[in-house]
Amino acid sequence: NVTNLNQFYLSDEQLQLLEQNLFVVSSAYYNEFFELYESNRYAQVPNYVTVDSLMHTYHLYFSQLLNRTEKNYLADELLTLSKAMLESSMAQYEQLAGTQWEEAARRNTAYFAVAASLQDPAQEVPSYAAELVRQEQELIYAAEGISLSPLAEDLMDYSQFKPRGYYEGDEVLEAYFRAMMWYGQVNFAQDNDSLTRSALLMTLAMARTDIETWEKIYTVTSFFAGASDDLGYYEYAPAIAEAYGGYPTVEALRSDESAYAR
């Protein structure tokens, strides 16, 4: 009782499945749902529109919007932020050299130098951080798997740095992808004193350097992908202000360890 059965070629097995289940599924050569719908319209074959086709269309719109936002806006903003934070971190290092904050400041310099150089290979890196940056770059571009991060002193899955999806094949987006992945992968564990000092210095540098650019990037990316589940500026800033009675100067960090202990 299938009135348009003659419009299809069905094997004996497919006919049996059709009789048994009242439907049969076969492969096709279309890349998108709408191509099949158009073909059916011309052949006057009814379409059964499934919800996954609507979700797929939404995904295409979402992906294209994110693609253009990242390439045309966020990529430049991220490089601007990385360079500004690198300059601030270098200034902190010069002021804190010879103190117990020196290693944290050196790490931050390398941290932002890695991100900046991923987007701008011509980025100059200070000699005291150059080897650390070189080691991380080699691991990032190799993207081979889990290795010990020279900077974070912890295991990191470097295979995550391999560009995929719409990032792959676009020079601007590949560089942006690696830089954003770098910022997302490095973990500043609170049970490591030196890493915690790095997080404190980074927060101070952010507050005094370019918090507007950071908030612009974070607002957009959290809208698309959700808020970060790691501690960040919004968590560290009030904790620092409470412990020090405001944002401390570099001189205050050098002279007052009791506030840091709090």
mmCIF file of C-alpha atoms in Angstrom, residues 60-246:
data_model
loop_
_atom_site.group_PDB
_atom_site.id
_atom_site.type_symbol
_atom_site.label_atom_id
_atom_site.label_comp_id
_atom_site.label_asym_id
_atom_site.label_seq_id
_atom_site.Cartn_x
_atom_site.Cartn_y
_atom_site.Cartn_z
ATOM 1 C CA LEU A 60 26.073 25.682 11.229
ATOM 2 C CA TYR A 61 24.857 29.178 12.145
ATOM 3 C CA PHE A 62 26.573 28.977 15.539
ATOM 4 C CA SER A 63 29.846 27.759 14.027
ATOM 5 C CA GLN A 64 29.877 30.443 11.346
ATOM 6 C CA LEU A 65 29.123 33.200 13.872
ATOM 7 C CA LEU A 66 31.898 32.024 16.189
ATOM 8 C CA ASN A 67 34.304 31.651 13.257
ATOM 9 C CA ARG A 68 33.821 35.239 12.090
ATOM 10 C CA THR A 69 33.839 36.637 15.622
ATOM 11 C CA GLU A 70 37.131 34.956 16.470
ATOM 12 C CA LYS A 71 38.881 35.721 13.191
ATOM 13 C CA ASN A 72 37.688 39.302 12.690
ATOM 14 C CA TYR A 73 37.696 40.517 16.299
ATOM 15 C CA LEU A 74 39.000 38.253 19.048
ATOM 16 C CA ALA A 75 42.262 37.206 17.373
ATOM 17 C CA ASP A 76 43.581 40.773 17.318
ATOM 18 C CA GLU A 77 42.268 41.487 20.803
ATOM 19 C CA LEU A 78 43.994 38.406 22.182
ATOM 20 C CA LEU A 79 47.354 39.340 20.674
ATOM 21 C CA THR A 80 47.031 42.870 22.057
ATOM 22 C CA LEU A 81 46.303 41.466 25.514
ATOM 23 C CA SER A 82 49.181 38.948 25.391
ATOM 24 C CA LYS A 83 51.700 41.624 24.406
ATOM 25 C CA ALA A 84 50.479 44.038 27.085
ATOM 26 C CA MET A 85 50.640 41.350 29.776
ATOM 27 C CA LEU A 86 54.096 40.313 28.579
ATOM 28 C CA GLU A 87 55.352 43.882 29.017
ATOM 29 C CA SER A 88 53.844 44.105 32.497
ATOM 30 C CA SER A 89 55.283 40.732 33.501
ATOM 31 C CA MET A 90 58.730 41.780 32.311
ATOM 32 C CA ALA A 91 58.478 44.937 34.411
ATOM 33 C CA GLN A 92 57.477 42.887 37.451
ATOM 34 C CA TYR A 93 60.439 40.567 36.909
ATOM 35 C CA GLU A 94 62.885 43.471 36.812
ATOM 36 C CA GLN A 95 61.495 44.754 40.115
ATOM 37 C CA LEU A 96 61.338 41.360 41.832
ATOM 38 C CA ALA A 97 64.634 39.828 40.696
ATOM 39 C CA GLY A 98 66.596 38.528 43.658
ATOM 40 C CA THR A 99 63.488 37.967 45.809
ATOM 41 C CA GLN A 100 61.349 34.902 46.413
ATOM 42 C CA TRP A 101 58.950 36.315 43.803
ATOM 43 C CA GLU A 102 61.548 36.119 41.024
ATOM 44 C CA GLU A 103 60.664 32.635 39.751
ATOM 45 C CA ALA A 104 56.940 33.436 39.661
ATOM 46 C CA ALA A 105 57.643 36.607 37.672
ATOM 47 C CA ARG A 106 59.937 34.726 35.276
ATOM 48 C CA ARG A 107 57.242 32.095 34.730
ATOM 49 C CA ASN A 108 54.651 34.762 33.947
ATOM 50 C CA THR A 109 56.983 36.376 31.441
ATOM 51 C CA ALA A 110 57.409 33.031 29.703
ATOM 52 C CA TYR A 111 53.681 32.310 29.959
ATOM 53 C CA PHE A 112 52.639 35.427 28.091
ATOM 54 C CA ALA A 113 55.600 35.208 25.728
ATOM 55 C CA VAL A 114 54.432 31.756 24.614
ATOM 56 C CA ALA A 115 50.934 33.059 23.883
ATOM 57 C CA ALA A 116 52.189 36.165 22.061
ATOM 58 C CA SER A 117 54.705 34.224 19.965
ATOM 59 C CA LEU A 118 52.067 31.677 18.917
ATOM 60 C CA GLN A 119 50.234 34.510 17.191
ATOM 61 C CA ASP A 120 53.289 36.578 16.317
ATOM 62 C CA PRO A 121 56.391 34.445 15.623
ATOM 63 C CA ALA A 122 58.500 37.637 15.496
ATOM 64 C CA GLN A 123 57.722 38.410 19.147
ATOM 65 C CA GLU A 124 60.918 39.143 21.078
ATOM 66 C CA VAL A 125 61.434 37.122 24.256
ATOM 67 C CA PRO A 126 63.786 38.167 27.097
ATOM 68 C CA SER A 127 66.802 35.916 27.519
ATOM 69 C CA TYR A 128 65.832 34.761 31.022
ATOM 70 C CA ALA A 129 62.599 33.237 29.673
ATOM 71 C CA ALA A 130 63.727 32.222 26.170
ATOM 72 C CA GLU A 131 64.579 28.585 26.901
ATOM 73 C CA LEU A 132 61.313 27.961 28.724
ATOM 74 C CA VAL A 133 59.387 29.483 25.818
ATOM 75 C CA ARG A 134 61.324 27.402 23.290
ATOM 76 C CA GLN A 135 60.583 24.158 25.140
ATOM 77 C CA GLU A 136 56.862 24.903 25.329
ATOM 78 C CA GLN A 137 56.703 25.901 21.662
ATOM 79 C CA GLU A 138 58.284 22.613 20.593
ATOM 80 C CA LEU A 139 55.723 20.618 22.566
ATOM 81 C CA ILE A 140 52.812 22.748 21.339
ATOM 82 C CA TYR A 141 53.651 22.481 17.644
ATOM 83 C CA ALA A 142 54.469 18.766 17.924
ATOM 84 C CA ALA A 143 51.049 18.187 19.558
ATOM 85 C CA GLU A 144 51.926 14.565 20.217
ATOM 86 C CA GLY A 145 50.226 13.795 23.509
ATOM 87 C CA ILE A 146 50.658 14.004 27.272
ATOM 88 C CA SER A 147 53.997 15.416 28.443
ATOM 89 C CA LEU A 148 55.365 17.266 31.435
ATOM 90 C CA SER A 149 54.946 21.005 30.926
ATOM 91 C CA PRO A 150 58.250 22.801 31.607
ATOM 92 C CA LEU A 151 56.322 25.927 32.630
ATOM 93 C CA ALA A 152 53.453 24.477 34.677
ATOM 94 C CA GLU A 153 55.553 21.626 36.097
ATOM 95 C CA ASP A 154 52.584 19.324 35.553
ATOM 96 C CA LEU A 155 51.307 16.918 32.914
ATOM 97 C CA MET A 156 49.580 18.508 29.931
ATOM 98 C CA ASP A 157 47.851 16.964 26.927
ATOM 99 C CA TYR A 158 49.648 18.666 24.050
ATOM 100 C CA SER A 159 47.544 16.836 21.459
ATOM 101 C CA GLN A 160 44.865 19.420 22.283
ATOM 102 C CA PHE A 161 46.967 22.017 20.454
ATOM 103 C CA LYS A 162 46.316 20.427 17.063
ATOM 104 C CA PRO A 163 43.888 22.776 15.238
ATOM 105 C CA ARG A 164 40.629 21.124 14.239
ATOM 106 C CA GLY A 165 37.252 22.012 12.823
ATOM 107 C CA TYR A 166 37.015 25.410 11.164
ATOM 108 C CA TYR A 167 40.310 26.463 12.797
ATOM 109 C CA GLU A 168 42.289 24.027 10.673
ATOM 110 C CA GLY A 169 43.764 25.444 7.490
ATOM 111 C CA ASP A 170 43.301 29.128 8.368
ATOM 112 C CA GLU A 171 46.558 30.763 9.443
ATOM 113 C CA VAL A 172 44.934 33.392 11.667
ATOM 114 C CA LEU A 173 42.535 30.971 13.328
ATOM 115 C CA GLU A 174 45.176 28.272 13.840
ATOM 116 C CA ALA A 175 47.397 30.756 15.692
ATOM 117 C CA TYR A 176 44.433 32.048 17.707
ATOM 118 C CA PHE A 177 43.381 28.471 18.519
ATOM 119 C CA ARG A 178 46.811 27.540 19.898
ATOM 120 C CA ALA A 179 47.060 30.731 21.961
ATOM 121 C CA MET A 180 43.600 30.289 23.472
ATOM 122 C CA MET A 181 44.291 26.615 24.109
ATOM 123 C CA TRP A 182 47.501 27.608 25.887
ATOM 124 C CA TYR A 183 45.633 29.955 28.201
ATOM 125 C CA GLY A 184 43.055 27.268 28.892
ATOM 126 C CA GLN A 185 45.413 24.346 29.458
ATOM 127 C CA VAL A 186 47.954 25.743 31.936
ATOM 128 C CA ASN A 187 46.897 25.067 35.507
ATOM 129 C CA PHE A 188 48.113 27.341 38.321
ATOM 130 C CA ALA A 189 47.573 24.871 41.143
ATOM 131 C CA GLN A 190 47.010 26.478 44.541
ATOM 132 C CA ASP A 191 48.971 23.788 46.347
ATOM 133 C CA ASN A 192 52.116 25.032 44.588
ATOM 134 C CA ASP A 193 53.451 28.180 46.264
ATOM 135 C CA SER A 194 55.362 29.446 43.219
ATOM 136 C CA LEU A 195 52.356 28.966 40.921
ATOM 137 C CA THR A 196 50.117 30.787 43.391
ATOM 138 C CA ARG A 197 52.576 33.676 43.431
ATOM 139 C CA SER A 198 52.413 33.682 39.633
ATOM 140 C CA ALA A 199 48.618 33.888 39.772
ATOM 141 C CA LEU A 200 48.825 36.812 42.212
ATOM 142 C CA LEU A 201 51.309 38.726 40.045
ATOM 143 C CA MET A 202 49.250 38.015 36.957
ATOM 144 C CA THR A 203 46.107 39.369 38.611
ATOM 145 C CA LEU A 204 47.885 42.567 39.660
ATOM 146 C CA ALA A 205 49.300 43.030 36.165
ATOM 147 C CA MET A 206 45.866 42.481 34.653
ATOM 148 C CA ALA A 207 44.212 45.030 36.937
ATOM 149 C CA ARG A 208 46.797 47.676 36.104
ATOM 150 C CA THR A 209 47.363 46.872 32.435
ATOM 151 C CA ASP A 210 44.383 45.915 30.269
ATOM 152 C CA ILE A 211 41.459 44.499 32.204
ATOM 153 C CA GLU A 212 39.063 45.945 29.614
ATOM 154 C CA THR A 213 40.471 43.818 26.792
ATOM 155 C CA TRP A 214 40.460 40.708 28.967
ATOM 156 C CA GLU A 215 36.838 41.279 29.981
ATOM 157 C CA LYS A 216 35.846 41.848 26.357
ATOM 158 C CA ILE A 217 37.366 38.509 25.322
ATOM 159 C CA TYR A 218 36.067 36.639 28.359
ATOM 160 C CA THR A 219 32.526 37.997 27.990
ATOM 161 C CA VAL A 220 32.277 36.871 24.376
ATOM 162 C CA THR A 221 33.896 33.452 24.819
ATOM 163 C CA SER A 222 31.882 32.656 27.947
ATOM 164 C CA PHE A 223 28.708 33.543 26.043
ATOM 165 C CA PHE A 224 29.558 30.939 23.410
ATOM 166 C CA ALA A 225 31.206 28.263 25.552
ATOM 167 C CA GLY A 226 30.171 28.965 29.140
ATOM 168 C CA ALA A 227 32.030 30.502 32.074
ATOM 169 C CA SER A 228 35.400 29.151 33.126
ATOM 170 C CA ASP A 229 35.372 26.510 35.854
ATOM 171 C CA ASP A 230 38.908 27.479 36.973
ATOM 172 C CA LEU A 231 39.918 30.259 39.331
ATOM 173 C CA GLY A 232 40.620 33.473 37.454
ATOM 174 C CA TYR A 233 40.726 37.227 37.781
ATOM 175 C CA TYR A 234 37.231 37.500 39.250
ATOM 176 C CA GLU A 235 38.182 35.107 42.074
ATOM 177 C CA TYR A 236 41.762 36.247 42.755
ATOM 178 C CA ALA A 237 41.212 40.012 42.647
ATOM 179 C CA PRO A 238 38.877 40.275 45.674
ATOM 180 C CA ALA A 239 40.972 37.774 47.652
ATOM 181 C CA ILE A 240 44.114 39.846 47.050
ATOM 182 C CA ALA A 241 42.364 43.094 47.930
ATOM 183 C CA GLU A 242 41.098 41.588 51.188
ATOM 184 C CA ALA A 243 44.481 40.176 52.211
ATOM 185 C CA TYR A 244 46.471 43.317 51.376
ATOM 186 C CA GLY A 245 43.814 45.939 52.016
ATOM 187 C CA GLY A 246 43.815 46.829 48.315
#
